[in-house]
Amino acid sequence: SFSADGSVVAVASFGRQVQVIDLDSSKRPRAISIERSRVTATAPTPDGKQLVIAAADGTLSLVDLNQPSSRRALANHPFAVWTMKFDQTGRFAAGSWDGTVRLWDTSSWELIQSVKAHQESVCAILLGTQGMLTAGMDGRVFYLPSELPSKSPRGLIRGPNDPVWITTFSPDGEQ
């Protein structure tokens, strides 16, 4: 996954290590090891200074890339996290195998919301200026407007069929 500014990329397989590459320098890739479980997703912060690493046991760790041994545990999911996204307004979302999406405020890393969005795994999350889209293995895409502090998703866009792996907003985030 790339940071929003394009300066950092994090590469992981289903192992216990993440390779972090600083594209703006000639530094060698840095390896960050995870001890407890296998890596399932990575997401660099928009400024490229930190990295969230998700593990198969539901653990979410915020890693300072200048001091990789400095880690902060975020509120864990009960199951593996498959997808994570940051937006430019200070929100971070993570989607889990159990169909739950959690949303954090990155200024405090306070958990803002937890929503059971899907009957099966969440495959993709997209944060836009007007809300959040989630796509799942259950073949559904949900829209959750930003202004709704709801515990359930609103606005089913697509009914059950085949799994939905990706969603997108227009470049301005409005559609």
JSON list of C-alpha atoms in Angstrom, two decimals:
[
{"chain": "A", "resi": 1, "resn": "SER", "atom": "CA", "xyz": [0.00, 0.00, 0.00]},
{"chain": "A", "resi": 2, "resn": "PHE", "atom": "CA", "xyz": [1.14, 3.55, -0.78]},
{"chain": "A", "resi": 3, "resn": "SER", "atom": "CA", "xyz": [1.00, 6.57, 1.50]},
{"chain": "A", "resi": 4, "resn": "ALA", "atom": "CA", "xyz": [-1.24, 9.36, 0.20]},
{"chain": "A", "resi": 5, "resn": "ASP", "atom": "CA", "xyz": [1.78, 11.52, -0.66]},
{"chain": "A", "resi": 6, "resn": "GLY", "atom": "CA", "xyz": [3.35, 8.63, -2.61]},
{"chain": "A", "resi": 7, "resn": "SER", "atom": "CA", "xyz": [6.60, 8.71, -0.62]},
{"chain": "A", "resi": 8, "resn": "VAL", "atom": "CA", "xyz": [6.25, 5.40, 1.22]},
{"chain": "A", "resi": 9, "resn": "VAL", "atom": "CA", "xyz": [5.11, 1.95, 0.16]},
{"chain": "A", "resi": 10, "resn": "ALA", "atom": "CA", "xyz": [4.54, -0.99, 2.50]},
{"chain": "A", "resi": 11, "resn": "VAL", "atom": "CA", "xyz": [4.73, -4.51, 1.08]},
{"chain": "A", "resi": 12, "resn": "ALA", "atom": "CA", "xyz": [3.62, -7.60, 2.97]},
{"chain": "A", "resi": 13, "resn": "SER", "atom": "CA", "xyz": [2.77, -11.19, 2.22]},
{"chain": "A", "resi": 14, "resn": "PHE", "atom": "CA", "xyz": [0.88, -13.49, 4.57]},
{"chain": "A", "resi": 15, "resn": "GLY", "atom": "CA", "xyz": [4.07, -13.76, 6.65]},
{"chain": "A", "resi": 16, "resn": "ARG", "atom": "CA", "xyz": [5.24, -12.02, 9.79]},
{"chain": "A", "resi": 17, "resn": "GLN", "atom": "CA", "xyz": [7.16, -9.18, 8.16]},
{"chain": "A", "resi": 18, "resn": "VAL", "atom": "CA", "xyz": [6.45, -5.92, 6.33]},
{"chain": "A", "resi": 19, "resn": "GLN", "atom": "CA", "xyz": [8.95, -4.28, 3.99]},
{"chain": "A", "resi": 20, "resn": "VAL", "atom": "CA", "xyz": [8.78, -0.48, 4.08]},
{"chain": "A", "resi": 21, "resn": "ILE", "atom": "CA", "xyz": [10.30, 1.39, 1.14]},
{"chain": "A", "resi": 22, "resn": "ASP", "atom": "CA", "xyz": [10.98, 5.13, 1.19]},
{"chain": "A", "resi": 23, "resn": "LEU", "atom": "CA", "xyz": [10.62, 6.08, -2.48]},
{"chain": "A", "resi": 24, "resn": "ASP", "atom": "CA", "xyz": [12.07, 9.57, -1.96]},
{"chain": "A", "resi": 25, "resn": "SER", "atom": "CA", "xyz": [15.45, 8.31, -0.79]},
{"chain": "A", "resi": 26, "resn": "SER", "atom": "CA", "xyz": [18.06, 5.76, -1.69]},
{"chain": "A", "resi": 27, "resn": "LYS", "atom": "CA", "xyz": [17.69, 3.99, 1.67]},
{"chain": "A", "resi": 28, "resn": "ARG", "atom": "CA", "xyz": [17.36, 0.24, 1.63]},
{"chain": "A", "resi": 29, "resn": "PRO", "atom": "CA", "xyz": [13.92, -1.20, 2.45]},
{"chain": "A", "resi": 30, "resn": "ARG", "atom": "CA", "xyz": [13.28, -1.60, 6.17]},
{"chain": "A", "resi": 31, "resn": "ALA", "atom": "CA", "xyz": [11.80, -4.79, 7.58]},
{"chain": "A", "resi": 32, "resn": "ILE", "atom": "CA", "xyz": [9.26, -4.58, 10.39]},
{"chain": "A", "resi": 33, "resn": "SER", "atom": "CA", "xyz": [8.56, -7.89, 12.10]},
{"chain": "A", "resi": 34, "resn": "ILE", "atom": "CA", "xyz": [5.30, -8.95, 13.71]},
{"chain": "A", "resi": 35, "resn": "GLU", "atom": "CA", "xyz": [5.59, -11.59, 16.41]},
{"chain": "A", "resi": 36, "resn": "ARG", "atom": "CA", "xyz": [2.04, -12.61, 17.30]},
{"chain": "A", "resi": 37, "resn": "SER", "atom": "CA", "xyz": [0.34, -13.38, 14.00]},
{"chain": "A", "resi": 38, "resn": "ARG", "atom": "CA", "xyz": [0.57, -13.16, 10.22]},
{"chain": "A", "resi": 39, "resn": "VAL", "atom": "CA", "xyz": [0.20, -9.80, 8.43]},
{"chain": "A", "resi": 40, "resn": "THR", "atom": "CA", "xyz": [-3.11, -9.38, 6.58]},
{"chain": "A", "resi": 41, "resn": "ALA", "atom": "CA", "xyz": [-3.06, -5.67, 5.60]},
{"chain": "A", "resi": 42, "resn": "THR", "atom": "CA", "xyz": [-0.97, -2.50, 5.79]},
{"chain": "A", "resi": 43, "resn": "ALA", "atom": "CA", "xyz": [-1.83, 1.20, 5.53]},
{"chain": "A", "resi": 44, "resn": "PRO", "atom": "CA", "xyz": [0.70, 4.04, 5.72]},
{"chain": "A", "resi": 45, "resn": "THR", "atom": "CA", "xyz": [-0.61, 7.27, 7.24]},
{"chain": "A", "resi": 46, "resn": "PRO", "atom": "CA", "xyz": [-1.20, 10.04, 4.66]},
{"chain": "A", "resi": 47, "resn": "ASP", "atom": "CA", "xyz": [2.07, 11.76, 5.65]},
{"chain": "A", "resi": 48, "resn": "GLY", "atom": "CA", "xyz": [4.05, 8.50, 5.36]},
{"chain": "A", "resi": 49, "resn": "LYS", "atom": "CA", "xyz": [5.44, 8.77, 8.92]},
{"chain": "A", "resi": 50, "resn": "GLN", "atom": "CA", "xyz": [3.49, 5.91, 10.48]},
{"chain": "A", "resi": 51, "resn": "LEU", "atom": "CA", "xyz": [2.08, 2.58, 9.38]},
{"chain": "A", "resi": 52, "resn": "VAL", "atom": "CA", "xyz": [-0.89, 0.56, 10.60]},
{"chain": "A", "resi": 53, "resn": "ILE", "atom": "CA", "xyz": [-0.27, -3.17, 10.41]},
{"chain": "A", "resi": 54, "resn": "ALA", "atom": "CA", "xyz": [-3.16, -5.62, 10.69]},
{"chain": "A", "resi": 55, "resn": "ALA", "atom": "CA", "xyz": [-2.68, -9.22, 11.71]},
{"chain": "A", "resi": 56, "resn": "ALA", "atom": "CA", "xyz": [-4.70, -12.41, 11.29]},
{"chain": "A", "resi": 57, "resn": "ASP", "atom": "CA", "xyz": [-5.57, -12.40, 15.00]},
{"chain": "A", "resi": 58, "resn": "GLY", "atom": "CA", "xyz": [-7.36, -9.02, 14.64]},
{"chain": "A", "resi": 59, "resn": "THR", "atom": "CA", "xyz": [-4.50, -7.01, 16.12]},
{"chain": "A", "resi": 60, "resn": "LEU", "atom": "CA", "xyz": [-3.98, -3.49, 14.75]},
{"chain": "A", "resi": 61, "resn": "SER", "atom": "CA", "xyz": [-0.61, -1.86, 15.48]},
{"chain": "A", "resi": 62, "resn": "LEU", "atom": "CA", "xyz": [0.36, 1.75, 14.75]},
{"chain": "A", "resi": 63, "resn": "VAL", "atom": "CA", "xyz": [4.11, 1.81, 14.02]},
{"chain": "A", "resi": 64, "resn": "ASP", "atom": "CA", "xyz": [6.29, 4.93, 13.99]},
{"chain": "A", "resi": 65, "resn": "LEU", "atom": "CA", "xyz": [8.48, 4.45, 10.89]},
{"chain": "A", "resi": 66, "resn": "ASN", "atom": "CA", "xyz": [11.33, 6.48, 12.43]},
{"chain": "A", "resi": 67, "resn": "GLN", "atom": "CA", "xyz": [11.29, 4.17, 15.47]},
{"chain": "A", "resi": 68, "resn": "PRO", "atom": "CA", "xyz": [9.74, 0.84, 14.34]},
{"chain": "A", "resi": 69, "resn": "SER", "atom": "CA", "xyz": [10.07, -0.63, 17.85]},
{"chain": "A", "resi": 70, "resn": "SER", "atom": "CA", "xyz": [7.67, 2.10, 19.04]},
{"chain": "A", "resi": 71, "resn": "ARG", "atom": "CA", "xyz": [4.18, 0.64, 18.54]},
{"chain": "A", "resi": 72, "resn": "ARG", "atom": "CA", "xyz": [0.72, 1.55, 19.70]},
{"chain": "A", "resi": 73, "resn": "ALA", "atom": "CA", "xyz": [-2.07, -1.01, 19.87]},
{"chain": "A", "resi": 74, "resn": "LEU", "atom": "CA", "xyz": [-5.40, 0.16, 18.46]},
{"chain": "A", "resi": 75, "resn": "ALA", "atom": "CA", "xyz": [-8.79, -1.29, 19.40]},
{"chain": "A", "resi": 76, "resn": "ASN", "atom": "CA", "xyz": [-8.62, -4.78, 17.98]},
{"chain": "A", "resi": 77, "resn": "HIS", "atom": "CA", "xyz": [-11.15, -6.49, 15.78]},
{"chain": "A", "resi": 78, "resn": "PRO", "atom": "CA", "xyz": [-12.27, -9.92, 17.01]},
{"chain": "A", "resi": 79, "resn": "PHE", "atom": "CA", "xyz": [-11.23, -11.40, 13.64]},
{"chain": "A", "resi": 80, "resn": "ALA", "atom": "CA", "xyz": [-8.63, -10.79, 10.92]},
{"chain": "A", "resi": 81, "resn": "VAL", "atom": "CA", "xyz": [-8.66, -7.38, 9.21]},
{"chain": "A", "resi": 82, "resn": "TRP", "atom": "CA", "xyz": [-8.52, -7.58, 5.40]},
{"chain": "A", "resi": 83, "resn": "THR", "atom": "CA", "xyz": [-8.76, -3.94, 4.33]},
{"chain": "A", "resi": 84, "resn": "MET", "atom": "CA", "xyz": [-7.81, -0.52, 5.77]},
{"chain": "A", "resi": 85, "resn": "LYS", "atom": "CA", "xyz": [-7.98, 3.06, 4.50]},
{"chain": "A", "resi": 86, "resn": "PHE", "atom": "CA", "xyz": [-7.01, 6.56, 5.62]},
{"chain": "A", "resi": 87, "resn": "ASP", "atom": "CA", "xyz": [-8.59, 9.74, 4.34]},
{"chain": "A", "resi": 88, "resn": "GLN", "atom": "CA", "xyz": [-7.24, 13.30, 4.27]},
{"chain": "A", "resi": 89, "resn": "THR", "atom": "CA", "xyz": [-9.65, 14.53, 6.97]},
{"chain": "A", "resi": 90, "resn": "GLY", "atom": "CA", "xyz": [-8.17, 12.47, 9.80]},
{"chain": "A", "resi": 91, "resn": "ARG", "atom": "CA", "xyz": [-10.22, 9.30, 9.68]},
{"chain": "A", "resi": 92, "resn": "PHE", "atom": "CA", "xyz": [-9.03, 5.71, 9.46]},
{"chain": "A", "resi": 93, "resn": "ALA", "atom": "CA", "xyz": [-11.23, 2.68, 8.75]},
{"chain": "A", "resi": 94, "resn": "ALA", "atom": "CA", "xyz": [-10.58, -1.06, 9.00]},
{"chain": "A", "resi": 95, "resn": "GLY", "atom": "CA", "xyz": [-12.78, -3.91, 7.72]},
{"chain": "A", "resi": 96, "resn": "SER", "atom": "CA", "xyz": [-12.78, -7.39, 9.15]},
{"chain": "A", "resi": 97, "resn": "TRP", "atom": "CA", "xyz": [-13.49, -11.01, 8.29]},
{"chain": "A", "resi": 98, "resn": "ASP", "atom": "CA", "xyz": [-16.65, -10.88, 10.43]},
{"chain": "A", "resi": 99, "resn": "GLY", "atom": "CA", "xyz": [-18.18, -8.08, 8.30]},
{"chain": "A", "resi": 100, "resn": "THR", "atom": "CA", "xyz": [-17.46, -5.30, 10.82]},
{"chain": "A", "resi": 101, "resn": "VAL", "atom": "CA", "xyz": [-16.03, -1.90, 9.89]},
{"chain": "A", "resi": 102, "resn": "ARG", "atom": "CA", "xyz": [-14.41, 0.27, 12.56]},
{"chain": "A", "resi": 103, "resn": "LEU", "atom": "CA", "xyz": [-13.69, 3.98, 12.18]},
{"chain": "A", "resi": 104, "resn": "TRP", "atom": "CA", "xyz": [-11.10, 5.99, 14.15]},
{"chain": "A", "resi": 105, "resn": "ASP", "atom": "CA", "xyz": [-10.29, 9.68, 14.57]},
{"chain": "A", "resi": 106, "resn": "THR", "atom": "CA", "xyz": [-6.54, 9.80, 13.88]},
{"chain": "A", "resi": 107, "resn": "SER", "atom": "CA", "xyz": [-5.92, 12.97, 15.91]},
{"chain": "A", "resi": 108, "resn": "SER", "atom": "CA", "xyz": [-6.57, 10.99, 19.12]},
{"chain": "A", "resi": 109, "resn": "TRP", "atom": "CA", "xyz": [-6.83, 7.43, 17.75]},
{"chain": "A", "resi": 110, "resn": "GLU", "atom": "CA", "xyz": [-10.19, 7.23, 19.45]},
{"chain": "A", "resi": 111, "resn": "LEU", "atom": "CA", "xyz": [-12.57, 4.62, 18.06]},
{"chain": "A", "resi": 112, "resn": "ILE", "atom": "CA", "xyz": [-15.51, 6.63, 16.67]},
{"chain": "A", "resi": 113, "resn": "GLN", "atom": "CA", "xyz": [-17.75, 3.93, 15.31]},
{"chain": "A", "resi": 114, "resn": "SER", "atom": "CA", "xyz": [-18.11, 0.19, 14.84]},
{"chain": "A", "resi": 115, "resn": "VAL", "atom": "CA", "xyz": [-20.64, -1.00, 12.26]},
{"chain": "A", "resi": 116, "resn": "LYS", "atom": "CA", "xyz": [-21.68, -4.52, 11.28]},
{"chain": "A", "resi": 117, "resn": "ALA", "atom": "CA", "xyz": [-21.76, -3.74, 7.56]},
{"chain": "A", "resi": 118, "resn": "HIS", "atom": "CA", "xyz": [-21.71, -7.19, 5.94]},
{"chain": "A", "resi": 119, "resn": "GLN", "atom": "CA", "xyz": [-22.77, -10.78, 6.55]},
{"chain": "A", "resi": 120, "resn": "GLU", "atom": "CA", "xyz": [-19.35, -11.97, 5.37]},
{"chain": "A", "resi": 121, "resn": "SER", "atom": "CA", "xyz": [-15.82, -10.50, 5.08]},
{"chain": "A", "resi": 122, "resn": "VAL", "atom": "CA", "xyz": [-15.30, -6.83, 4.23]},
{"chain": "A", "resi": 123, "resn": "CYS", "atom": "CA", "xyz": [-13.17, -6.78, 1.05]},
{"chain": "A", "resi": 124, "resn": "ALA", "atom": "CA", "xyz": [-12.82, -3.04, 0.43]},
{"chain": "A", "resi": 125, "resn": "ILE", "atom": "CA", "xyz": [-13.38, 0.28, 2.19]},
{"chain": "A", "resi": 126, "resn": "LEU", "atom": "CA", "xyz": [-13.37, 3.70, 0.64]},
{"chain": "A", "resi": 127, "resn": "LEU", "atom": "CA", "xyz": [-13.57, 6.96, 2.58]},
{"chain": "A", "resi": 128, "resn": "GLY", "atom": "CA", "xyz": [-14.89, 10.02, 0.75]},
{"chain": "A", "resi": 129, "resn": "THR", "atom": "CA", "xyz": [-15.93, 13.51, 1.71]},
{"chain": "A", "resi": 130, "resn": "GLN", "atom": "CA", "xyz": [-19.60, 12.50, 1.91]},
{"chain": "A", "resi": 131, "resn": "GLY", "atom": "CA", "xyz": [-19.19, 9.11, 3.63]},
{"chain": "A", "resi": 132, "resn": "MET", "atom": "CA", "xyz": [-17.84, 5.62, 3.38]},
{"chain": "A", "resi": 133, "resn": "LEU", "atom": "CA", "xyz": [-18.37, 2.77, 0.91]},
{"chain": "A", "resi": 134, "resn": "THR", "atom": "CA", "xyz": [-17.85, -0.82, 1.99]},
{"chain": "A", "resi": 135, "resn": "ALA", "atom": "CA", "xyz": [-17.77, -3.86, -0.28]},
{"chain": "A", "resi": 136, "resn": "GLY", "atom": "CA", "xyz": [-17.99, -7.44, 0.87]},
{"chain": "A", "resi": 137, "resn": "MET", "atom": "CA", "xyz": [-17.83, -11.13, 0.11]},
{"chain": "A", "resi": 138, "resn": "ASP", "atom": "CA", "xyz": [-21.61, -11.15, 0.54]},
{"chain": "A", "resi": 139, "resn": "GLY", "atom": "CA", "xyz": [-21.92, -9.31, -2.80]},
{"chain": "A", "resi": 140, "resn": "ARG", "atom": "CA", "xyz": [-23.15, -6.09, -1.21]},
{"chain": "A", "resi": 141, "resn": "VAL", "atom": "CA", "xyz": [-21.89, -2.52, -1.30]},
{"chain": "A", "resi": 142, "resn": "PHE", "atom": "CA", "xyz": [-23.05, -0.19, 1.45]},
{"chain": "A", "resi": 143, "resn": "TYR", "atom": "CA", "xyz": [-22.87, 3.58, 1.71]},
{"chain": "A", "resi": 144, "resn": "LEU", "atom": "CA", "xyz": [-22.57, 5.11, 5.16]},
{"chain": "A", "resi": 145, "resn": "PRO", "atom": "CA", "xyz": [-23.06, 8.91, 5.06]},
{"chain": "A", "resi": 146, "resn": "SER", "atom": "CA", "xyz": [-20.60, 10.91, 7.18]},
{"chain": "A", "resi": 147, "resn": "GLU", "atom": "CA", "xyz": [-23.29, 12.72, 9.12]},
{"chain": "A", "resi": 148, "resn": "LEU", "atom": "CA", "xyz": [-24.98, 9.54, 10.35]},
{"chain": "A", "resi": 149, "resn": "PRO", "atom": "CA", "xyz": [-23.63, 8.14, 13.61]},
{"chain": "A", "resi": 150, "resn": "SER", "atom": "CA", "xyz": [-25.53, 4.96, 12.81]},
{"chain": "A", "resi": 151, "resn": "LYS", "atom": "CA", "xyz": [-24.76, 1.47, 14.04]},
{"chain": "A", "resi": 152, "resn": "SER", "atom": "CA", "xyz": [-26.04, -0.04, 10.80]},
{"chain": "A", "resi": 153, "resn": "PRO", "atom": "CA", "xyz": [-25.18, 0.67, 7.15]},
{"chain": "A", "resi": 154, "resn": "ARG", "atom": "CA", "xyz": [-27.51, 2.69, 4.96]},
{"chain": "A", "resi": 155, "resn": "GLY", "atom": "CA", "xyz": [-28.03, 2.76, 1.25]},
{"chain": "A", "resi": 156, "resn": "LEU", "atom": "CA", "xyz": [-27.52, -0.68, -0.24]},
{"chain": "A", "resi": 157, "resn": "ILE", "atom": "CA", "xyz": [-26.06, 0.00, -3.68]},
{"chain": "A", "resi": 158, "resn": "ARG", "atom": "CA", "xyz": [-25.86, -3.57, -4.97]},
{"chain": "A", "resi": 159, "resn": "GLY", "atom": "CA", "xyz": [-27.74, -6.70, -3.92]},
{"chain": "A", "resi": 160, "resn": "PRO", "atom": "CA", "xyz": [-26.31, -10.14, -3.10]},
{"chain": "A", "resi": 161, "resn": "ASN", "atom": "CA", "xyz": [-24.49, -11.86, -5.95]},
{"chain": "A", "resi": 162, "resn": "ASP", "atom": "CA", "xyz": [-20.79, -12.47, -6.35]},
{"chain": "A", "resi": 163, "resn": "PRO", "atom": "CA", "xyz": [-18.19, -10.97, -3.99]},
{"chain": "A", "resi": 164, "resn": "VAL", "atom": "CA", "xyz": [-17.34, -7.29, -4.52]},
{"chain": "A", "resi": 165, "resn": "TRP", "atom": "CA", "xyz": [-13.59, -6.72, -4.24]},
{"chain": "A", "resi": 166, "resn": "ILE", "atom": "CA", "xyz": [-13.18, -2.99, -4.92]},
{"chain": "A", "resi": 167, "resn": "THR", "atom": "CA", "xyz": [-15.05, 0.30, -4.86]},
{"chain": "A", "resi": 168, "resn": "THR", "atom": "CA", "xyz": [-14.13, 3.83, -5.87]},
{"chain": "A", "resi": 169, "resn": "PHE", "atom": "CA", "xyz": [-15.25, 7.44, -5.53]},
{"chain": "A", "resi": 170, "resn": "SER", "atom": "CA", "xyz": [-14.81, 10.18, -8.12]},
{"chain": "A", "resi": 171, "resn": "PRO", "atom": "CA", "xyz": [-11.51, 12.13, -7.79]},
{"chain": "A", "resi": 172, "resn": "ASP", "atom": "CA", "xyz": [-13.25, 14.94, -5.85]},
{"chain": "A", "resi": 173, "resn": "GLY", "atom": "CA", "xyz": [-14.80, 12.40, -3.43]},
{"chain": "A", "resi": 174, "resn": "GLU", "atom": "CA", "xyz": [-18.33, 13.66, -4.11]},
{"chain": "A", "resi": 175, "resn": "GLN", "atom": "CA", "xyz": [-19.68, 10.68, -6.13]}
]
